[in-house]
Short mmCIF file of C-alpha atoms and ligand atoms in Angstrom, two decimals:
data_model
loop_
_atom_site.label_atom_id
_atom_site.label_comp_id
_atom_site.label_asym_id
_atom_site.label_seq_id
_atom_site.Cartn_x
_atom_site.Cartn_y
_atom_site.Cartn_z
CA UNK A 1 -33.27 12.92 -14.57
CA UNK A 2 -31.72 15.45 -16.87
CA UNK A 3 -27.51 14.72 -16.73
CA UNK A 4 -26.01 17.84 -14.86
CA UNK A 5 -22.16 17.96 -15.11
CA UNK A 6 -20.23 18.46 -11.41
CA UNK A 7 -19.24 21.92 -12.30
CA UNK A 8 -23.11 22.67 -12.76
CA UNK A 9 -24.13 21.46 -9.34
CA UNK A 10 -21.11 22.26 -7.23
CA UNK A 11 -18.62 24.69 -8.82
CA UNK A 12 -17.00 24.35 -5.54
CA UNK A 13 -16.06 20.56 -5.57
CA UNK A 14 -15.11 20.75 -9.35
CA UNK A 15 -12.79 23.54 -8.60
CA UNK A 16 -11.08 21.28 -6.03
CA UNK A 17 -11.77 18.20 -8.75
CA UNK A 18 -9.44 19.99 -10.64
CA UNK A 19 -7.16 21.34 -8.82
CA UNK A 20 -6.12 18.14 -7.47
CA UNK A 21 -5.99 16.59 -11.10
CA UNK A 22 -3.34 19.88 -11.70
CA UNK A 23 -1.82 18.60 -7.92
CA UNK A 24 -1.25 15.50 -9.68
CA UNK A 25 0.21 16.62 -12.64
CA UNK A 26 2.99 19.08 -11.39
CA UNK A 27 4.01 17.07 -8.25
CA UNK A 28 5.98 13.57 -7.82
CA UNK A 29 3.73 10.99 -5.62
CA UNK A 30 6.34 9.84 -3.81
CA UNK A 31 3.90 8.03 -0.83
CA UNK A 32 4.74 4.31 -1.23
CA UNK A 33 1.32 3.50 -1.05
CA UNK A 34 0.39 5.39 -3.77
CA UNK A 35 -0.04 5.02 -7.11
CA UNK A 36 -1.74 6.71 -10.39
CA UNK A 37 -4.66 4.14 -12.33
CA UNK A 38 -5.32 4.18 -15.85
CA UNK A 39 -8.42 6.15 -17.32
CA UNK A 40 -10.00 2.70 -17.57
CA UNK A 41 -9.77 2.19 -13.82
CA UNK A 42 -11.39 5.44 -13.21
CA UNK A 43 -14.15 4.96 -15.29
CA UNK A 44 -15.03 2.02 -13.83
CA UNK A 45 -14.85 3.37 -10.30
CA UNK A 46 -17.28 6.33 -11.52
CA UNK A 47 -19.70 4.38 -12.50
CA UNK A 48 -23.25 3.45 -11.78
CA UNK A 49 -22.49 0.24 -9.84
CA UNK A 50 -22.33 3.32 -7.54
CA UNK A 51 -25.82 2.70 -7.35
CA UNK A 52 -26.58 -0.91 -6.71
CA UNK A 53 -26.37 -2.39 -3.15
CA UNK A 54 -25.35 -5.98 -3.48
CA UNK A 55 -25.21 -8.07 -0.12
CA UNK A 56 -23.89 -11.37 -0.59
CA UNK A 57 -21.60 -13.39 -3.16
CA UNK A 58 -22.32 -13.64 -7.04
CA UNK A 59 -25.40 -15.74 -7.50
CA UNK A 60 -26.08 -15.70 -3.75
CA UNK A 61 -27.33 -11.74 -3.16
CA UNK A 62 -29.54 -10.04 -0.42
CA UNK A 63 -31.16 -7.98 -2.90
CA UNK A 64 -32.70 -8.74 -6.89
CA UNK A 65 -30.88 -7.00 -9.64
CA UNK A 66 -27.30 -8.26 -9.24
CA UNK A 67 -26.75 -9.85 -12.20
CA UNK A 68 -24.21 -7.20 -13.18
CA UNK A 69 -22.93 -6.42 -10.15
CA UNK A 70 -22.15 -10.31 -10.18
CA UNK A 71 -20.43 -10.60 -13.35
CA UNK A 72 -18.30 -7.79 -12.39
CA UNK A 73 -17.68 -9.29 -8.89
CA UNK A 74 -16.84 -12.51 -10.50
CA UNK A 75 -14.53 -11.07 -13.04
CA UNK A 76 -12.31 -9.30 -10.11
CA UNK A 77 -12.27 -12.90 -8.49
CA UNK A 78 -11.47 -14.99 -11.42
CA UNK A 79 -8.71 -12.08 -11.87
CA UNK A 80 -7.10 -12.24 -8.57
CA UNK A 81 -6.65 -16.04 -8.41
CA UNK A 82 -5.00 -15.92 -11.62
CA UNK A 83 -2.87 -12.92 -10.69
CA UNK A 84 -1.72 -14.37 -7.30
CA UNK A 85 -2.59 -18.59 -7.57
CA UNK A 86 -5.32 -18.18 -4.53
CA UNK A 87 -7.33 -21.15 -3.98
CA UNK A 88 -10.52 -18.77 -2.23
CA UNK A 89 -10.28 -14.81 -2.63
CA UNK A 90 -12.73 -12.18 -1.54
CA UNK A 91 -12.46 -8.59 -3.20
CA UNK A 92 -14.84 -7.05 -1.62
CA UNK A 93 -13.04 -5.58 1.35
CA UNK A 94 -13.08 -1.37 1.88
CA UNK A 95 -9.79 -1.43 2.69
CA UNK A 96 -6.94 -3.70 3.55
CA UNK A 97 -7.28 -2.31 7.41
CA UNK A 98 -10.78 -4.10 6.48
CA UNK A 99 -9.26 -7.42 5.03
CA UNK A 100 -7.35 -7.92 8.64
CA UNK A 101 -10.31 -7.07 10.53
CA UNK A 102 -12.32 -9.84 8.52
CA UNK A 103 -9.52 -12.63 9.20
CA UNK A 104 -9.32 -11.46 13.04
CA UNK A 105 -13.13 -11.50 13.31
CA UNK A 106 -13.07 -15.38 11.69
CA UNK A 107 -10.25 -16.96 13.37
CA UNK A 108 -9.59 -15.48 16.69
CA UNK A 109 -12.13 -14.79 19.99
CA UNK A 110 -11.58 -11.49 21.54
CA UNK A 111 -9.02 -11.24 24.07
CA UNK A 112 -6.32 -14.21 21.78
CA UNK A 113 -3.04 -13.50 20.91
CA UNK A 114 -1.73 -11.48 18.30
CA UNK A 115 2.27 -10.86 17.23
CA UNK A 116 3.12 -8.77 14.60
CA UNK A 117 5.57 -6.10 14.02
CA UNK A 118 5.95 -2.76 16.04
CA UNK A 119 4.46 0.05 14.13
CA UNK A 120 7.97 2.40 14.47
CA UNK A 121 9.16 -0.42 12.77
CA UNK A 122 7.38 -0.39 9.84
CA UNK A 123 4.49 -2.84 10.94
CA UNK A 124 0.80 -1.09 10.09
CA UNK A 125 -1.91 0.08 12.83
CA UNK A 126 -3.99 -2.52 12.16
CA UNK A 127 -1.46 -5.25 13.15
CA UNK A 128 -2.43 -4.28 16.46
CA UNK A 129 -1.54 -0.60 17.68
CA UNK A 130 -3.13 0.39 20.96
CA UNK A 131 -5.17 3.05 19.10
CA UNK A 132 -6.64 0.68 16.72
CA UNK A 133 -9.42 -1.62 17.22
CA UNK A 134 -7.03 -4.76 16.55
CA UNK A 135 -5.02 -3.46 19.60
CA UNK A 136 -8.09 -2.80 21.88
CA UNK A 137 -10.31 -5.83 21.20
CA UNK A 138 -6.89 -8.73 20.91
CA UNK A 139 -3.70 -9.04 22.97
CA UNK A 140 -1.10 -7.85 21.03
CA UNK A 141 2.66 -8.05 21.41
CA UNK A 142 5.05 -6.79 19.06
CA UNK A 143 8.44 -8.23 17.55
CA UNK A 144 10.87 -5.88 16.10
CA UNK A 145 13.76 -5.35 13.29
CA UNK A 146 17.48 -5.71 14.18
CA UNK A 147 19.03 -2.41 15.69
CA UNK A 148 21.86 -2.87 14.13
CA UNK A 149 20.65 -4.46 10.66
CA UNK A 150 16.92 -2.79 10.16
CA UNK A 151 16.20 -6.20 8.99
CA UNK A 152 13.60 -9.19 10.46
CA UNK A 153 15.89 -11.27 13.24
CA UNK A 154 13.83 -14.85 12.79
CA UNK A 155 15.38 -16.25 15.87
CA UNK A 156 14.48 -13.12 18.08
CA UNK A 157 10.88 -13.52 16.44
CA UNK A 158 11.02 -17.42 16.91
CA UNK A 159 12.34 -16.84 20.77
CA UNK A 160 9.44 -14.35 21.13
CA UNK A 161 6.49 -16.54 19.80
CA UNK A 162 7.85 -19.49 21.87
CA UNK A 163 7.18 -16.81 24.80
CA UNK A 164 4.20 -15.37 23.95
CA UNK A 165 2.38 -18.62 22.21
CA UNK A 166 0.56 -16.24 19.89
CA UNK A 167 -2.85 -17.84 18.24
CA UNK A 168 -1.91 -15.85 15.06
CA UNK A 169 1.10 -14.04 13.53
CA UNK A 170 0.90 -11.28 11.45
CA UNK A 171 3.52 -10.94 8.87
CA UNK A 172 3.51 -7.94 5.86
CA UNK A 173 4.18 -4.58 6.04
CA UNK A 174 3.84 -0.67 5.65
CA UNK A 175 7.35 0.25 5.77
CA UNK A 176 9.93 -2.41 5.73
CA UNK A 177 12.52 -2.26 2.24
CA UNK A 178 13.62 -6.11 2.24
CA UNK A 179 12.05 -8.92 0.67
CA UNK A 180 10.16 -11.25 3.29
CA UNK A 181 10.97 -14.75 4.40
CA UNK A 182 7.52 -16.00 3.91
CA UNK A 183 8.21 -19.82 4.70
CA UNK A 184 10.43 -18.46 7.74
CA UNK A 185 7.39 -16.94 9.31
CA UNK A 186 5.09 -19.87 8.76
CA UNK A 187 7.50 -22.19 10.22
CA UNK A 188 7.55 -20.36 13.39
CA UNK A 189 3.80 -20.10 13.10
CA UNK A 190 4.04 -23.79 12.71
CA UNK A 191 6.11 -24.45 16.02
CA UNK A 192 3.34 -22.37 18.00
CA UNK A 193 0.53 -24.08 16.59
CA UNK A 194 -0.61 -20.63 15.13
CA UNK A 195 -2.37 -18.83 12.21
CA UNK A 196 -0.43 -17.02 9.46
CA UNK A 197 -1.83 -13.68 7.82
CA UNK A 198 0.51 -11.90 5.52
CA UNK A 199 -0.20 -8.78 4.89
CA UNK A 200 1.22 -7.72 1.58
CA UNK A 201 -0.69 -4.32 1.11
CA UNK A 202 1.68 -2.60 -0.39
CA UNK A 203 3.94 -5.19 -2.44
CA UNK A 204 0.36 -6.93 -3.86
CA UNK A 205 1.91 -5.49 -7.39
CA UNK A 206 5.26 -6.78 -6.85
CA UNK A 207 3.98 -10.24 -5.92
CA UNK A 208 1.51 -10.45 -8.99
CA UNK A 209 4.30 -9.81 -11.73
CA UNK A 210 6.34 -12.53 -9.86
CA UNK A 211 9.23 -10.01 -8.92
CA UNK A 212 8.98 -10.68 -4.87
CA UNK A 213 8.14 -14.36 -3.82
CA UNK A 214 4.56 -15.21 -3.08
CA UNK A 215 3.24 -15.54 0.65
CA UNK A 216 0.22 -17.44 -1.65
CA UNK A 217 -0.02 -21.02 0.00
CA UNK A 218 2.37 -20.54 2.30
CA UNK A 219 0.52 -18.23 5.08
CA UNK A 220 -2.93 -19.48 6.02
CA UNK A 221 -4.21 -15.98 4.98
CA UNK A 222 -2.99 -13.48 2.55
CA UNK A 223 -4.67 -9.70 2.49
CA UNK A 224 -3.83 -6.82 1.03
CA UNK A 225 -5.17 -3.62 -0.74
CA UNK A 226 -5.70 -3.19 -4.29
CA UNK A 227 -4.68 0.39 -5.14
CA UNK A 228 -0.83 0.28 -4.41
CA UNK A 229 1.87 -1.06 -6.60
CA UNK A 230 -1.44 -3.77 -8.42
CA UNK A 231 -2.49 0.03 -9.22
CA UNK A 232 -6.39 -0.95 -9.84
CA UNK A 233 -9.83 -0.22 -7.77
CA UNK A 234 -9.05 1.28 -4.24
CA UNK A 235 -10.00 -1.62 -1.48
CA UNK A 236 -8.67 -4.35 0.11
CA UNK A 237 -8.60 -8.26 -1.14
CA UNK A 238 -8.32 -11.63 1.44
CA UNK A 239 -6.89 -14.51 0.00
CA UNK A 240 -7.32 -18.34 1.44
CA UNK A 241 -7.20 -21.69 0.99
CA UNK A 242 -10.64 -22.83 0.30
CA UNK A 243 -11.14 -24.33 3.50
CA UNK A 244 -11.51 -20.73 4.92
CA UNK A 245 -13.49 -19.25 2.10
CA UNK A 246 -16.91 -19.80 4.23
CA UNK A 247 -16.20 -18.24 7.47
CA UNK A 248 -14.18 -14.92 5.77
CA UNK A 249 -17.21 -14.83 3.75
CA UNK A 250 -19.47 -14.33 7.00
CA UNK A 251 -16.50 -11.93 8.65
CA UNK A 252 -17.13 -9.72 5.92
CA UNK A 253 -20.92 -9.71 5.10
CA UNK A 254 -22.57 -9.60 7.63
CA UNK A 255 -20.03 -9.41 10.08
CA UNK A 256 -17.72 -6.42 9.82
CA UNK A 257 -19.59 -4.83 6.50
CA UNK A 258 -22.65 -4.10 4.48
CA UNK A 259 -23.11 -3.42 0.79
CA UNK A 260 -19.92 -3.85 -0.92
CA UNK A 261 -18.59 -0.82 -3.13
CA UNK A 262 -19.50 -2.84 -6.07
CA UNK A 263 -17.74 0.43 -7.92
CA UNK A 264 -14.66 -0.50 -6.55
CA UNK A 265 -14.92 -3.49 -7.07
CA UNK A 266 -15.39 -2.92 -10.79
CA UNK A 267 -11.95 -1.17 -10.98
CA UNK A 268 -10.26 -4.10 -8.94
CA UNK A 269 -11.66 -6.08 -11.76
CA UNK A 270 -10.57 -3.59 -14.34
CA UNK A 271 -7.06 -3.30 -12.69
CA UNK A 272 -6.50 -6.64 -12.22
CA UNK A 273 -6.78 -7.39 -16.11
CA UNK A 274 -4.31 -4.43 -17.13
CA UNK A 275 -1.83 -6.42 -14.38
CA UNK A 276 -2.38 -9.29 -15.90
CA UNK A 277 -0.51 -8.41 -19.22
CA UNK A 278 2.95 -9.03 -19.96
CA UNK A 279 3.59 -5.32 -19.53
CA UNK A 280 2.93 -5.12 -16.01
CA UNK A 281 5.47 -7.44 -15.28
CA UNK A 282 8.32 -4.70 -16.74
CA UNK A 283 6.32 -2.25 -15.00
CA UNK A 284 6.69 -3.78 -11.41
CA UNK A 285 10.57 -4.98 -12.17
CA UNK A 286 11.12 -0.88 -13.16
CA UNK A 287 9.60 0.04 -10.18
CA UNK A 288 11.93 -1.86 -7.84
CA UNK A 289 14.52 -1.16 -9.83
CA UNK A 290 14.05 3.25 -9.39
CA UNK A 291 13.61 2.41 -5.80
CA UNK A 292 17.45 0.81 -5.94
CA UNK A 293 18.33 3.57 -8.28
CA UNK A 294 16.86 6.28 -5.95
CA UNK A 295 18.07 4.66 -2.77
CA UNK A 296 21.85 4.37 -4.11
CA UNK A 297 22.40 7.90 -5.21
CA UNK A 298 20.75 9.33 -1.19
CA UNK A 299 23.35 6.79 0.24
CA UNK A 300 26.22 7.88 -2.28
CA UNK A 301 24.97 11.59 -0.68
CA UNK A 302 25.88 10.39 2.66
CA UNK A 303 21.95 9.44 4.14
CA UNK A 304 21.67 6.30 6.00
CA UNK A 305 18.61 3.58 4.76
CA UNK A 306 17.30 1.68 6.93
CA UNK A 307 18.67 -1.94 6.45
CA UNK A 308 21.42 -0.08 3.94
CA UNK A 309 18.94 -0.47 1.23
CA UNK A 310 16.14 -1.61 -0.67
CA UNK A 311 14.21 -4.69 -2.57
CA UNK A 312 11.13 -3.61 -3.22
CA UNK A 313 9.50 -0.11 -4.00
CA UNK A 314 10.53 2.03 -0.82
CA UNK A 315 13.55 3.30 1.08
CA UNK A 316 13.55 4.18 4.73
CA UNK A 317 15.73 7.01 5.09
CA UNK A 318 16.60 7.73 9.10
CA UNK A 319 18.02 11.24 8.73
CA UNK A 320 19.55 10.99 12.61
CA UNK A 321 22.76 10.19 11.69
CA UNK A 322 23.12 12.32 8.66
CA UNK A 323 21.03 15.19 9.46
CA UNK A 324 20.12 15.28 13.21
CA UNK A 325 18.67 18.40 13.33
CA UNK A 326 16.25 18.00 10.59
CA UNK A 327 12.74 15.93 11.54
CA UNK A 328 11.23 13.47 8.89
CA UNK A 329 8.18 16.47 9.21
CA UNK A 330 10.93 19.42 8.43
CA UNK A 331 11.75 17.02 5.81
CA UNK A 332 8.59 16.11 4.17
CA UNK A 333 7.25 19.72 4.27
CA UNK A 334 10.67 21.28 2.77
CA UNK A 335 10.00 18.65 -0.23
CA UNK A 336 6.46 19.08 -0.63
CA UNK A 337 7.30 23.12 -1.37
CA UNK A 338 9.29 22.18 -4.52
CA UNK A 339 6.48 19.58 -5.54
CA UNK A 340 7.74 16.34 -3.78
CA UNK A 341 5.25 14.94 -1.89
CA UNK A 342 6.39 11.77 0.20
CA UNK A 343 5.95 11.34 4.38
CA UNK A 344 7.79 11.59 7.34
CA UNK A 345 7.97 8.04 8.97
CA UNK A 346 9.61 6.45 11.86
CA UNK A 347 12.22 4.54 12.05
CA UNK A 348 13.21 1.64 14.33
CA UNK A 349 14.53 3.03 17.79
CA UNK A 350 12.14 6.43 16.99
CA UNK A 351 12.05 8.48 19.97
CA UNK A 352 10.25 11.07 18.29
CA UNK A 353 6.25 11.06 17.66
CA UNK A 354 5.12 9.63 14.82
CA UNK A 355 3.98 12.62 13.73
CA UNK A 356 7.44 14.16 13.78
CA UNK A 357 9.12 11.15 13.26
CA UNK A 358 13.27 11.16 12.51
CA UNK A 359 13.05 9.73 8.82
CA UNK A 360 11.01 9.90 5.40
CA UNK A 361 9.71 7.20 3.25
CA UNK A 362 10.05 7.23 -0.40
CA UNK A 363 8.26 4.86 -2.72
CA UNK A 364 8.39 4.99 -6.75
CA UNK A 365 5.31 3.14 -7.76
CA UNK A 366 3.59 6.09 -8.79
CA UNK A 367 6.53 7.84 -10.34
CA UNK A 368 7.09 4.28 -12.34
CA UNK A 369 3.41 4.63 -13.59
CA UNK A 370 3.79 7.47 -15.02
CA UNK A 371 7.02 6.66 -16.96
CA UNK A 372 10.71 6.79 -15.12
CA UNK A 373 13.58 5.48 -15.62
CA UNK A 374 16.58 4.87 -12.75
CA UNK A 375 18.35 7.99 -14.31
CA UNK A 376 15.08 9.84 -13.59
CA UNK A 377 14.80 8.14 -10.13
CA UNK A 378 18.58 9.14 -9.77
CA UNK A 379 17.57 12.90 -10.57
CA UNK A 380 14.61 12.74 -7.73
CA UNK A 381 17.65 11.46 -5.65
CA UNK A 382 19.56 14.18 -6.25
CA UNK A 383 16.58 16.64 -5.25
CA UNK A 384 15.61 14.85 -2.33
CA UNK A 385 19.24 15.39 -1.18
CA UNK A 386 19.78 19.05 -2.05
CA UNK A 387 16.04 20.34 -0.72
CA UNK A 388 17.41 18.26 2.90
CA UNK A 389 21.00 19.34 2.98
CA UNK A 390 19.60 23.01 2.62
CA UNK A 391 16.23 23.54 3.67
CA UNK A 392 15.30 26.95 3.68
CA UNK A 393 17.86 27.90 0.97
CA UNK A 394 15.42 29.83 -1.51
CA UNK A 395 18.02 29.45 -4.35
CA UNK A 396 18.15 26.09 -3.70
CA UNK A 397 14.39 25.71 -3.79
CA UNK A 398 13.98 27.42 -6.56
CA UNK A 399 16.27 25.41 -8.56
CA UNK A 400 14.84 21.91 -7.30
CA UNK A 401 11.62 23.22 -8.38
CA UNK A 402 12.50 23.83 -11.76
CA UNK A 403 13.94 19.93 -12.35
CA UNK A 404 10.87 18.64 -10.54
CA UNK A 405 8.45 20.51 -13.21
CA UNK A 406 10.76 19.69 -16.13
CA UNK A 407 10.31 15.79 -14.76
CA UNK A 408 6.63 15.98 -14.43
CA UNK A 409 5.82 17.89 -17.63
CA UNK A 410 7.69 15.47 -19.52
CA UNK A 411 6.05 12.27 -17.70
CA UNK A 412 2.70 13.33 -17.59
CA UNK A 413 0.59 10.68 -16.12
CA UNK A 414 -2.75 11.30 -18.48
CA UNK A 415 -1.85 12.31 -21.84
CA UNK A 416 -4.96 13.54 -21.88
CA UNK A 417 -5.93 15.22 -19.30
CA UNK A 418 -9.98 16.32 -20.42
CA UNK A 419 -10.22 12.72 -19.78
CA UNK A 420 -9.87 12.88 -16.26
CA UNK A 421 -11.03 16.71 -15.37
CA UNK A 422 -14.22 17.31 -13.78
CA UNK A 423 -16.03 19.40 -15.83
N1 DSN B 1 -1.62 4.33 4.59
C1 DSN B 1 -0.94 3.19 4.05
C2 DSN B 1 0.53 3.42 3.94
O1 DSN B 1 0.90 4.53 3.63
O2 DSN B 1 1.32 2.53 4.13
C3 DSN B 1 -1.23 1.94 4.77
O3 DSN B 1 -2.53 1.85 5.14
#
């Protein structure tokens, strides 16, 4: 087969290739669930493991010719235990919406019990949203934050299990700022005689480098996905005592996939041993720290955070009381003209759609990655802030603009960038 290069078989999808390598470049990933991987990660992700179906658990495969696929496999799972202390740990998950499904699927019969956290809340659609599968196939209820506080209320959440004697509670989530109680959870878990998953998608990083306390032998399952603030392979990983490793292993293959994507799997190996040098540890201790910086200076500006602030690599900002008239949409689209590119989000007590939403989430992992400091996570703060309190201000835009490039052109996030361009 002679080699052909993308740009010689589709000029079409290279164009878009690399336009979105350019997108990259000259914008600010401000998505908290988003992050930029090494070169190393994306080699490994491109490679020919693309190939290779591999059913089944190193040395124990469906199909002959694993004995790469296995080493690889094995490498992401020696990784991970090491990284996070996990007795079992599968990596072979699509996603982490996958990872829950796999626990559900092992531990609970359709139609059991389910709490986890409302979705406006910052809880995730596969803790049991009406639209999702967990919602349609489990009964679901849903515990909230504090009106008041926008933080976890364990006695409301103890008072609703002791209700609602749930067969598993779902802890972890998409947009909450506040570091997690994880031994509060399982003791109410505990008085209900029910399973713990902890959902740490989006702080797996955080929890690696030891900068957020460990849900890791405390909740009876720990999932997650493995291209957020741990910043390797895109997927999800389920974590267990051993005890459990048998059945997840059936939940997954055969029961809820196929062939793993043995070449993301490789970069979940490959990102997993970049995290696991001492630099990663400054890197996820920076990243929380630009979130602070960030959230501080919007406050200072007069916006209201959600819980009044941040310990981990987000802020909630509910624009209602500071800027009623402007949606988290108006918002997000306002900032993604000058090259910030973040979401609109609910916030608890939304009584708009989620699509409109009345607040915007902002997350620095990516911007960390690729090299700020708080004083640069001040000066996003600052832009954030002008672009709201004037949208549609063309001066104003124009102006924003010109920081945002200046921040991006001197953090570029490949040095190199014929690295990473398609051809
Ligand atoms: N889409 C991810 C997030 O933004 O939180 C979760 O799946």
């Amino acid at each position: 087969m002679n080699y052909e290069t993308v740009r010689e078989v589709d000029p079409e999808a290279a164009d878009a290739l690399a336009a979105e390598v350019e997108r990259q470049q000259d914008t600010l990933a401000l998505i908290a669930s988003e992050n930029h991987v090494s070169e190393a990660v994306l080699e490994a992700q491109s490679s020919v493991l693309t190939n290779k179906y591999a059913e089944g658990y190193p040395g124990s495969r469906y199909y002959g010719g694993c004995e790469h696929a296995d080493t690889v496999e094995q490498l992401a799972i020696d990784r991970a235990r090491e990284l996070w202390g996990a007795e079992y740990v599968n990596v072979q998950p699509h996603s982490g919406s996958q990872a829950n499904m796999a626990v559900y699927l092992a531990m609970l019969e359709p139609g059991e019990k389910i709490l986890s956290l409302d979705l406006t809340h910052g809880g995730h659609l596969s803790h049991g949203h009406p639209a999702n599968f967990a919602g349609q196939v489990y009964e679901v209820e849903n515990y909230e934050v504090d009106p008041e506080g926008g933080r976890l209320d364990f006695e409301a959440i103890r008072d609703h299990a002791g209700e609602f004697d749930p067969d598993m509670i779902v802890s972890g989530f998409s947009a909450y700022p506040r570091e997690v109680d994880w031994e509060a959870f399982q003791a109410i878990a505990d008085d209900v005689d029910a399973y713990h998953l902890s959902d740490i998608a989006h702080i797996t990083g955080l929890v690696a480098a030891g900068v957020h306390d460990s849900p890791v032998g405390v909740a009876d399952f720990v999932t997650g996905s493995t291209h957020k603030t741990i910043r390797s392979g895109r997927g999800g990983i389920i974590m267990a005592d051993e005890e459990y490793g048998d059945d997840i292993d059936k939940a997954i293959i055969p029961g809820t996939q196929g062939g793993p994507l043995m070449h993301n799997v490789a970069g979940k190996a490959v990102g997993f041993e970049e995290a696991l040098q001492p630099e990663f540890e400054a890197y996820a201790e920076q990243t929380v720290a630009n979130a602070k910086a960030l959230g501080a200076h919007l406050e200072k500006h007069g916006f209201s955070l959600v819980s009044g602030g941040t310990d981990n690599h987000l802020v909630l900002v509910d624009l209602r009381d500071s800027h009623p008239e402007v949606t988290g949409k108006e918002a997000e689209e306002a900032l993604e003209e000058v090259g910030i590119v973040l979401n609109a989000n609910t916030v608890p007590g939304e009584t708009r759609s989620p699509f409109v939403a009345s607040g915007i989430r902002v997350g620095t992992p990516a911007i960390t990655t690729r090299g700020f400091d708080e004083d640069d996570a001040e000066t996003v703060g600052h832009c954030i802030a002008e672009i709201i309190d004037n949208i549609g201000d063309d001066d104003v835009k124009g102006e924003v603009a010109e920081i945002v490039q200046e921040l991006c052109e001197a953090n570029p996030i490949y040095e190199d960038e014929s690295e990473v361009l398609v051809s």
